[in-house]
Amino acid sequence: MSDIGKLKDQLLYEVQKAFYDERGKGARYRLTLVGVEYIMSELGDRAYDKTVLMQWMKEKGFFEDIEYTEDEFVFKAKVKNCSLMGIREGFNSKGMQPLSCPIGNMIMNALEHENGFAPELMPIDMGAGYCGLSCAKAGTSDVVGD
Amino acid sequence: MAEINKEFWQVVLDRRSIRKYTNEQVSEEDIRLIMESARQAPSGENAQPWRFIIVKDQASKDFLSVVGKGGSGRRFTGEYLSKHMQTRFETLEDEDKKRAAFKKLTSGSVSAFVNQAAFDILVLGKKEVWDAPFDTSAAIENILLTAASLGLGACWLVAPCIDIRDELKMKEYFKVPEDYKLYAIIAVGVPGETKNPRPRLPLNELVFKETFGEAYYEE
């Protein structure tokens, strides 16, 4: 990565960390639209189609690959070698979860358009070379079962 | 304790987060007292960045309810699915109570009740002010204590607007200008429930002597 690239990653991490230090755990809810304005300006309504969206992001090199599964309640994606990994590692080095995932936000934007419900990004599984994203697609007691 | 104004202290002790209300209305006189108490709150540089919207219209209260239910339901459903909720409740041994708590939280009902209140107050703060979060919180506490002193019930909610996605929906619905942030919703009404005090951490875990860690109080 270029020095400029490293600098940008470090600045993005520091800005988010500063926000966390001010707002605490609630800060992540203030960042759920980060990346959405960008993707809407680039793709327009095509950003609402999650298949098109994920393929476009892969072609643009935002990440190397993505695999996903979903059921009634949960959308799961394994994002491999994401270009934003450096920001994640900043939080990881502090033993923290990333404050936001712009890739996840863009996908949640598509899911909200699809289902009419803004999803919840659950804690990210931070593996070597990948992120495991999980989104709750609904706010419902049905998940508890009978 | 001998010098404290006992009526004031009783209000502090008696205040509860009330989520059930009767159908009785709240008088305009009481509403004015509540809002006047908010106006009297302290603010940095006396900026008074707060603005309030009183919502009585049932359709608007229902809108608040839907957004609040979604916000709380989303958060708690995520917490349940990620197993964090189960960890949080692991000391609760009664499985039926635990399951009931999971059901209640994931349903979002902890915030959906706002449409049952006589009215809701939307608390806004001007962004171009240094201390708006703290100023508005001071105003909110005045509102809660004044409502309690009038024998009314109130509940301070952040869940319906903590997520920027929900806040934007609310701001659009209630025509809030861009330069104001929606900080909270306060439901107010005649209490339809009596609640016991919630557990409080002891002072010796909260108050330290000179530097962080050493308890100021022995117990």
PDB file of N, CA and C in Angstrom, chain B residues 73-142:
ATOM      1  N   GLY B  73     -36.196  -3.063  18.627  1.00  0.00           N
ATOM      2  CA  GLY B  73     -36.279  -4.446  18.163  1.00  0.00           C
ATOM      3  C   GLY B  73     -35.051  -4.847  17.375  1.00  0.00           C
ATOM      4  N   ARG B  74     -34.589  -3.952  16.533  1.00  0.00           N
ATOM      5  CA  ARG B  74     -33.401  -4.223  15.715  1.00  0.00           C
ATOM      6  C   ARG B  74     -32.185  -4.470  16.609  1.00  0.00           C
ATOM      7  N   ARG B  75     -31.994  -3.566  17.569  1.00  0.00           N
ATOM      8  CA  ARG B  75     -30.820  -3.659  18.427  1.00  0.00           C
ATOM      9  C   ARG B  75     -30.833  -4.947  19.246  1.00  0.00           C
ATOM     10  N   PHE B  76     -32.001  -5.230  19.841  1.00  0.00           N
ATOM     11  CA  PHE B  76     -32.072  -6.395  20.723  1.00  0.00           C
ATOM     12  C   PHE B  76     -32.126  -7.716  19.937  1.00  0.00           C
ATOM     13  N   THR B  77     -32.723  -7.684  18.753  1.00  0.00           N
ATOM     14  CA  THR B  77     -32.698  -8.899  17.928  1.00  0.00           C
ATOM     15  C   THR B  77     -31.264  -9.233  17.535  1.00  0.00           C
ATOM     16  N   GLY B  78     -30.507  -8.194  17.173  1.00  0.00           N
ATOM     17  CA  GLY B  78     -29.092  -8.405  16.869  1.00  0.00           C
ATOM     18  C   GLY B  78     -28.341  -8.931  18.069  1.00  0.00           C
ATOM     19  N   GLU B  79     -28.673  -8.381  19.234  1.00  0.00           N
ATOM     20  CA  GLU B  79     -27.991  -8.828  20.460  1.00  0.00           C
ATOM     21  C   GLU B  79     -28.335 -10.284  20.764  1.00  0.00           C
ATOM     22  N   TYR B  80     -29.591 -10.650  20.498  1.00  0.00           N
ATOM     23  CA  TYR B  80     -30.004 -12.042  20.747  1.00  0.00           C
ATOM     24  C   TYR B  80     -29.330 -12.988  19.753  1.00  0.00           C
ATOM     25  N   LEU B  81     -29.377 -12.623  18.478  1.00  0.00           N
ATOM     26  CA  LEU B  81     -28.813 -13.508  17.451  1.00  0.00           C
ATOM     27  C   LEU B  81     -27.307 -13.675  17.602  1.00  0.00           C
ATOM     28  N   SER B  82     -26.655 -12.652  18.116  1.00  0.00           N
ATOM     29  CA  SER B  82     -25.202 -12.755  18.301  1.00  0.00           C
ATOM     30  C   SER B  82     -24.839 -13.376  19.651  1.00  0.00           C
ATOM     31  N   LYS B  83     -25.876 -13.787  20.411  1.00  0.00           N
ATOM     32  CA  LYS B  83     -25.706 -14.479  21.697  1.00  0.00           C
ATOM     33  C   LYS B  83     -25.241 -13.560  22.838  1.00  0.00           C
ATOM     34  N   HIS B  84     -25.094 -12.290  22.551  1.00  0.00           N
ATOM     35  CA  HIS B  84     -24.654 -11.380  23.612  1.00  0.00           C
ATOM     36  C   HIS B  84     -25.738 -11.201  24.681  1.00  0.00           C
ATOM     37  N   MET B  85     -26.977 -11.265  24.249  1.00  0.00           N
ATOM     38  CA  MET B  85     -28.072 -11.126  25.208  1.00  0.00           C
ATOM     39  C   MET B  85     -28.088 -12.311  26.175  1.00  0.00           C
ATOM     40  N   GLN B  86     -27.855 -13.500  25.640  1.00  0.00           N
ATOM     41  CA  GLN B  86     -27.840 -14.685  26.489  1.00  0.00           C
ATOM     42  C   GLN B  86     -26.724 -14.569  27.529  1.00  0.00           C
ATOM     43  N   THR B  87     -25.593 -14.012  27.120  1.00  0.00           N
ATOM     44  CA  THR B  87     -24.484 -13.819  28.061  1.00  0.00           C
ATOM     45  C   THR B  87     -24.871 -12.802  29.129  1.00  0.00           C
ATOM     46  N   ARG B  88     -25.530 -11.735  28.688  1.00  0.00           N
ATOM     47  CA  ARG B  88     -25.931 -10.676  29.618  1.00  0.00           C
ATOM     48  C   ARG B  88     -26.895 -11.193  30.681  1.00  0.00           C
ATOM     49  N   PHE B  89     -27.713 -12.172  30.309  1.00  0.00           N
ATOM     50  CA  PHE B  89     -28.722 -12.690  31.237  1.00  0.00           C
ATOM     51  C   PHE B  89     -28.312 -14.023  31.872  1.00  0.00           C
ATOM     52  N   GLU B  90     -27.043 -14.390  31.764  1.00  0.00           N
ATOM     53  CA  GLU B  90     -26.680 -15.741  32.197  1.00  0.00           C
ATOM     54  C   GLU B  90     -26.836 -15.959  33.708  1.00  0.00           C
ATOM     55  N   THR B  91     -26.847 -14.885  34.480  1.00  0.00           N
ATOM     56  CA  THR B  91     -27.019 -15.070  35.925  1.00  0.00           C
ATOM     57  C   THR B  91     -28.486 -15.266  36.312  1.00  0.00           C
ATOM     58  N   LEU B  92     -29.381 -14.999  35.371  1.00  0.00           N
ATOM     59  CA  LEU B  92     -30.805 -15.222  35.635  1.00  0.00           C
ATOM     60  C   LEU B  92     -31.108 -16.705  35.427  1.00  0.00           C
ATOM     61  N   GLU B  93     -31.443 -17.380  36.521  1.00  0.00           N
ATOM     62  CA  GLU B  93     -31.586 -18.835  36.435  1.00  0.00           C
ATOM     63  C   GLU B  93     -32.967 -19.293  35.987  1.00  0.00           C
ATOM     64  N   ASP B  94     -33.970 -18.472  36.256  1.00  0.00           N
ATOM     65  CA  ASP B  94     -35.342 -18.831  35.882  1.00  0.00           C
ATOM     66  C   ASP B  94     -35.480 -18.755  34.354  1.00  0.00           C
ATOM     67  N   GLU B  95     -35.578 -19.922  33.720  1.00  0.00           N
ATOM     68  CA  GLU B  95     -35.593 -19.975  32.250  1.00  0.00           C
ATOM     69  C   GLU B  95     -36.824 -19.287  31.655  1.00  0.00           C
ATOM     70  N   ASP B  96     -37.960 -19.400  32.352  1.00  0.00           N
ATOM     71  CA  ASP B  96     -39.176 -18.765  31.842  1.00  0.00           C
ATOM     72  C   ASP B  96     -39.044 -17.246  31.856  1.00  0.00           C
ATOM     73  N   LYS B  97     -38.482 -16.745  32.961  1.00  0.00           N
ATOM     74  CA  LYS B  97     -38.284 -15.291  33.049  1.00  0.00           C
ATOM     75  C   LYS B  97     -37.278 -14.812  32.004  1.00  0.00           C
ATOM     76  N   LYS B  98     -36.270 -15.621  31.820  1.00  0.00           N
ATOM     77  CA  LYS B  98     -35.237 -15.261  30.848  1.00  0.00           C
ATOM     78  C   LYS B  98     -35.844 -15.187  29.438  1.00  0.00           C
ATOM     79  N   ARG B  99     -36.634 -16.203  29.118  1.00  0.00           N
ATOM     80  CA  ARG B  99     -37.237 -16.246  27.794  1.00  0.00           C
ATOM     81  C   ARG B  99     -38.211 -15.080  27.598  1.00  0.00           C
ATOM     82  N   ALA B 100     -38.964 -14.776  28.657  1.00  0.00           N
ATOM     83  CA  ALA B 100     -39.900 -13.648  28.589  1.00  0.00           C
ATOM     84  C   ALA B 100     -39.137 -12.341  28.347  1.00  0.00           C
ATOM     85  N   ALA B 101     -38.000 -12.213  29.008  1.00  0.00           N
ATOM     86  CA  ALA B 101     -37.190 -11.006  28.813  1.00  0.00           C
ATOM     87  C   ALA B 101     -36.676 -10.932  27.380  1.00  0.00           C
ATOM     88  N   PHE B 102     -36.228 -12.065  26.851  1.00  0.00           N
ATOM     89  CA  PHE B 102     -35.745 -12.094  25.466  1.00  0.00           C
ATOM     90  C   PHE B 102     -36.868 -11.699  24.504  1.00  0.00           C
ATOM     91  N   LYS B 103     -38.058 -12.262  24.753  1.00  0.00           N
ATOM     92  CA  LYS B 103     -39.203 -11.960  23.890  1.00  0.00           C
ATOM     93  C   LYS B 103     -39.537 -10.475  23.921  1.00  0.00           C
ATOM     94  N   LYS B 104     -39.558  -9.944  25.143  1.00  0.00           N
ATOM     95  CA  LYS B 104     -39.939  -8.534  25.308  1.00  0.00           C
ATOM     96  C   LYS B 104     -38.932  -7.624  24.614  1.00  0.00           C
ATOM     97  N   LEU B 105     -37.661  -7.895  24.843  1.00  0.00           N
ATOM     98  CA  LEU B 105     -36.628  -7.020  24.291  1.00  0.00           C
ATOM     99  C   LEU B 105     -36.603  -7.090  22.765  1.00  0.00           C
ATOM    100  N   THR B 106     -36.600  -8.295  22.223  1.00  0.00           N
ATOM    101  CA  THR B 106     -36.500  -8.422  20.765  1.00  0.00           C
ATOM    102  C   THR B 106     -37.736  -7.875  20.055  1.00  0.00           C
ATOM    103  N   SER B 107     -38.865  -7.823  20.771  1.00  0.00           N
ATOM    104  CA  SER B 107     -40.093  -7.300  20.149  1.00  0.00           C
ATOM    105  C   SER B 107     -40.025  -5.796  19.934  1.00  0.00           C
ATOM    106  N   GLY B 108     -39.139  -5.119  20.674  1.00  0.00           N
ATOM    107  CA  GLY B 108     -39.060  -3.660  20.567  1.00  0.00           C
ATOM    108  C   GLY B 108     -40.100  -2.940  21.400  1.00  0.00           C
ATOM    109  N   SER B 109     -40.874  -3.695  22.189  1.00  0.00           N
ATOM    110  CA  SER B 109     -41.971  -3.069  22.939  1.00  0.00           C
ATOM    111  C   SER B 109     -41.484  -2.075  23.989  1.00  0.00           C
ATOM    112  N   VAL B 110     -40.203  -2.173  24.360  1.00  0.00           N
ATOM    113  CA  VAL B 110     -39.677  -1.240  25.362  1.00  0.00           C
ATOM    114  C   VAL B 110     -39.713   0.209  24.846  1.00  0.00           C
ATOM    115  N   SER B 111     -39.825   0.358  23.538  1.00  0.00           N
ATOM    116  CA  SER B 111     -39.922   1.717  22.981  1.00  0.00           C
ATOM    117  C   SER B 111     -41.240   1.971  22.261  1.00  0.00           C
ATOM    118  N   ALA B 112     -41.984   0.909  21.994  1.00  0.00           N
ATOM    119  CA  ALA B 112     -43.208   1.059  21.194  1.00  0.00           C
ATOM    120  C   ALA B 112     -44.335   1.753  21.934  1.00  0.00           C
ATOM    121  N   PHE B 113     -44.224   1.845  23.247  1.00  0.00           N
ATOM    122  CA  PHE B 113     -45.330   2.340  24.071  1.00  0.00           C
ATOM    123  C   PHE B 113     -45.577   3.845  23.930  1.00  0.00           C
ATOM    124  N   VAL B 114     -44.706   4.550  23.237  1.00  0.00           N
ATOM    125  CA  VAL B 114     -44.826   6.018  23.197  1.00  0.00           C
ATOM    126  C   VAL B 114     -46.166   6.487  22.639  1.00  0.00           C
ATOM    127  N   ASN B 115     -46.824   5.642  21.872  1.00  0.00           N
ATOM    128  CA  ASN B 115     -48.133   6.073  21.334  1.00  0.00           C
ATOM    129  C   ASN B 115     -49.245   5.964  22.381  1.00  0.00           C
ATOM    130  N   GLN B 116     -48.932   5.394  23.550  1.00  0.00           N
ATOM    131  CA  GLN B 116     -49.913   5.323  24.627  1.00  0.00           C
ATOM    132  C   GLN B 116     -49.835   6.536  25.554  1.00  0.00           C
ATOM    133  N   ALA B 117     -48.766   7.298  25.447  1.00  0.00           N
ATOM    134  CA  ALA B 117     -48.592   8.467  26.313  1.00  0.00           C
ATOM    135  C   ALA B 117     -49.568   9.565  25.914  1.00  0.00           C
ATOM    136  N   ALA B 118     -49.860  10.448  26.878  1.00  0.00           N
ATOM    137  CA  ALA B 118     -50.742  11.579  26.556  1.00  0.00           C
ATOM    138  C   ALA B 118     -50.085  12.464  25.508  1.00  0.00           C
ATOM    139  N   PHE B 119     -48.801  12.653  25.670  1.00  0.00           N
ATOM    140  CA  PHE B 119     -48.045  13.377  24.640  1.00  0.00           C
ATOM    141  C   PHE B 119     -46.582  12.973  24.714  1.00  0.00           C
ATOM    142  N   ASP B 120     -45.900  13.224  23.625  1.00  0.00           N
ATOM    143  CA  ASP B 120     -44.456  12.979  23.564  1.00  0.00           C
ATOM    144  C   ASP B 120     -43.748  14.304  23.297  1.00  0.00           C
ATOM    145  N   ILE B 121     -42.582  14.401  23.877  1.00  0.00           N
ATOM    146  CA  ILE B 121     -41.771  15.604  23.634  1.00  0.00           C
ATOM    147  C   ILE B 121     -40.547  15.181  22.827  1.00  0.00           C
ATOM    148  N   LEU B 122     -40.379  15.779  21.676  1.00  0.00           N
ATOM    149  CA  LEU B 122     -39.151  15.565  20.910  1.00  0.00           C
ATOM    150  C   LEU B 122     -38.143  16.614  21.361  1.00  0.00           C
ATOM    151  N   VAL B 123     -36.990  16.163  21.788  1.00  0.00           N
ATOM    152  CA  VAL B 123     -35.962  17.082  22.275  1.00  0.00           C
ATOM    153  C   VAL B 123     -34.899  17.256  21.197  1.00  0.00           C
ATOM    154  N   LEU B 124     -34.786  18.486  20.726  1.00  0.00           N
ATOM    155  CA  LEU B 124     -33.822  18.813  19.675  1.00  0.00           C
ATOM    156  C   LEU B 124     -32.728  19.698  20.237  1.00  0.00           C
ATOM    157  N   GLY B 125     -31.574  19.640  19.619  1.00  0.00           N
ATOM    158  CA  GLY B 125     -30.485  20.535  20.025  1.00  0.00           C
ATOM    159  C   GLY B 125     -29.823  21.135  18.813  1.00  0.00           C
ATOM    160  N   LYS B 126     -29.490  22.403  18.943  1.00  0.00           N
ATOM    161  CA  LYS B 126     -28.833  23.092  17.836  1.00  0.00           C
ATOM    162  C   LYS B 126     -27.420  22.541  17.709  1.00  0.00           C
ATOM    163  N   LYS B 127     -27.033  22.172  16.490  1.00  0.00           N
ATOM    164  CA  LYS B 127     -25.705  21.575  16.297  1.00  0.00           C
ATOM    165  C   LYS B 127     -24.581  22.591  16.485  1.00  0.00           C
ATOM    166  N   GLU B 128     -24.825  23.828  16.069  1.00  0.00           N
ATOM    167  CA  GLU B 128     -23.758  24.832  16.082  1.00  0.00           C
ATOM    168  C   GLU B 128     -23.608  25.424  17.481  1.00  0.00           C
ATOM    169  N   VAL B 129     -23.469  24.537  18.456  1.00  0.00           N
ATOM    170  CA  VAL B 129     -23.320  24.927  19.861  1.00  0.00           C
ATOM    171  C   VAL B 129     -22.325  23.943  20.468  1.00  0.00           C
ATOM    172  N   TRP B 130     -21.498  24.407  21.396  1.00  0.00           N
ATOM    173  CA  TRP B 130     -20.452  23.538  21.942  1.00  0.00           C
ATOM    174  C   TRP B 130     -21.003  22.321  22.695  1.00  0.00           C
ATOM    175  N   ASP B 131     -22.005  22.542  23.509  1.00  0.00           N
ATOM    176  CA  ASP B 131     -22.344  21.530  24.515  1.00  0.00           C
ATOM    177  C   ASP B 131     -23.769  20.990  24.402  1.00  0.00           C
ATOM    178  N   ALA B 132     -24.313  20.968  23.200  1.00  0.00           N
ATOM    179  CA  ALA B 132     -25.723  20.615  23.041  1.00  0.00           C
ATOM    180  C   ALA B 132     -26.112  19.280  23.699  1.00  0.00           C
ATOM    181  N   PRO B 133     -25.288  18.212  23.614  1.00  0.00           N
ATOM    182  CA  PRO B 133     -25.727  16.952  24.241  1.00  0.00           C
ATOM    183  C   PRO B 133     -25.926  17.093  25.746  1.00  0.00           C
ATOM    184  N   PHE B 134     -25.041  17.855  26.366  1.00  0.00           N
ATOM    185  CA  PHE B 134     -25.118  17.995  27.821  1.00  0.00           C
ATOM    186  C   PHE B 134     -26.233  18.974  28.204  1.00  0.00           C
ATOM    187  N   ASP B 135     -26.350  20.046  27.429  1.00  0.00           N
ATOM    188  CA  ASP B 135     -27.408  21.023  27.700  1.00  0.00           C
ATOM    189  C   ASP B 135     -28.787  20.370  27.597  1.00  0.00           C
ATOM    190  N   THR B 136     -28.987  19.613  26.521  1.00  0.00           N
ATOM    191  CA  THR B 136     -30.311  19.002  26.338  1.00  0.00           C
ATOM    192  C   THR B 136     -30.576  17.947  27.413  1.00  0.00           C
ATOM    193  N   SER B 137     -29.509  17.263  27.862  1.00  0.00           N
ATOM    194  CA  SER B 137     -29.701  16.266  28.922  1.00  0.00           C
ATOM    195  C   SER B 137     -30.127  16.925  30.233  1.00  0.00           C
ATOM    196  N   ALA B 138     -29.573  18.097  30.506  1.00  0.00           N
ATOM    197  CA  ALA B 138     -29.984  18.825  31.708  1.00  0.00           C
ATOM    198  C   ALA B 138     -31.454  19.215  31.617  1.00  0.00           C
ATOM    199  N   ALA B 139     -31.862  19.657  30.438  1.00  0.00           N
ATOM    200  CA  ALA B 139     -33.271  20.031  30.244  1.00  0.00           C
ATOM    201  C   ALA B 139     -34.174  18.809  30.402  1.00  0.00           C
ATOM    202  N   ILE B 140     -33.703  17.685  29.890  1.00  0.00           N
ATOM    203  CA  ILE B 140     -34.496  16.456  29.971  1.00  0.00           C
ATOM    204  C   ILE B 140     -34.690  16.050  31.435  1.00  0.00           C
ATOM    205  N   GLU B 141     -33.635  16.118  32.228  1.00  0.00           N
ATOM    206  CA  GLU B 141     -33.767  15.730  33.634  1.00  0.00           C
ATOM    207  C   GLU B 141     -34.757  16.658  34.351  1.00  0.00           C
ATOM    208  N   ASN B 142     -34.709  17.941  34.029  1.00  0.00           N
ATOM    209  CA  ASN B 142     -35.703  18.857  34.622  1.00  0.00           C
ATOM    210  C   ASN B 142     -37.114  18.432  34.248  1.00  0.00           C
TER     211      ASN B 142
END
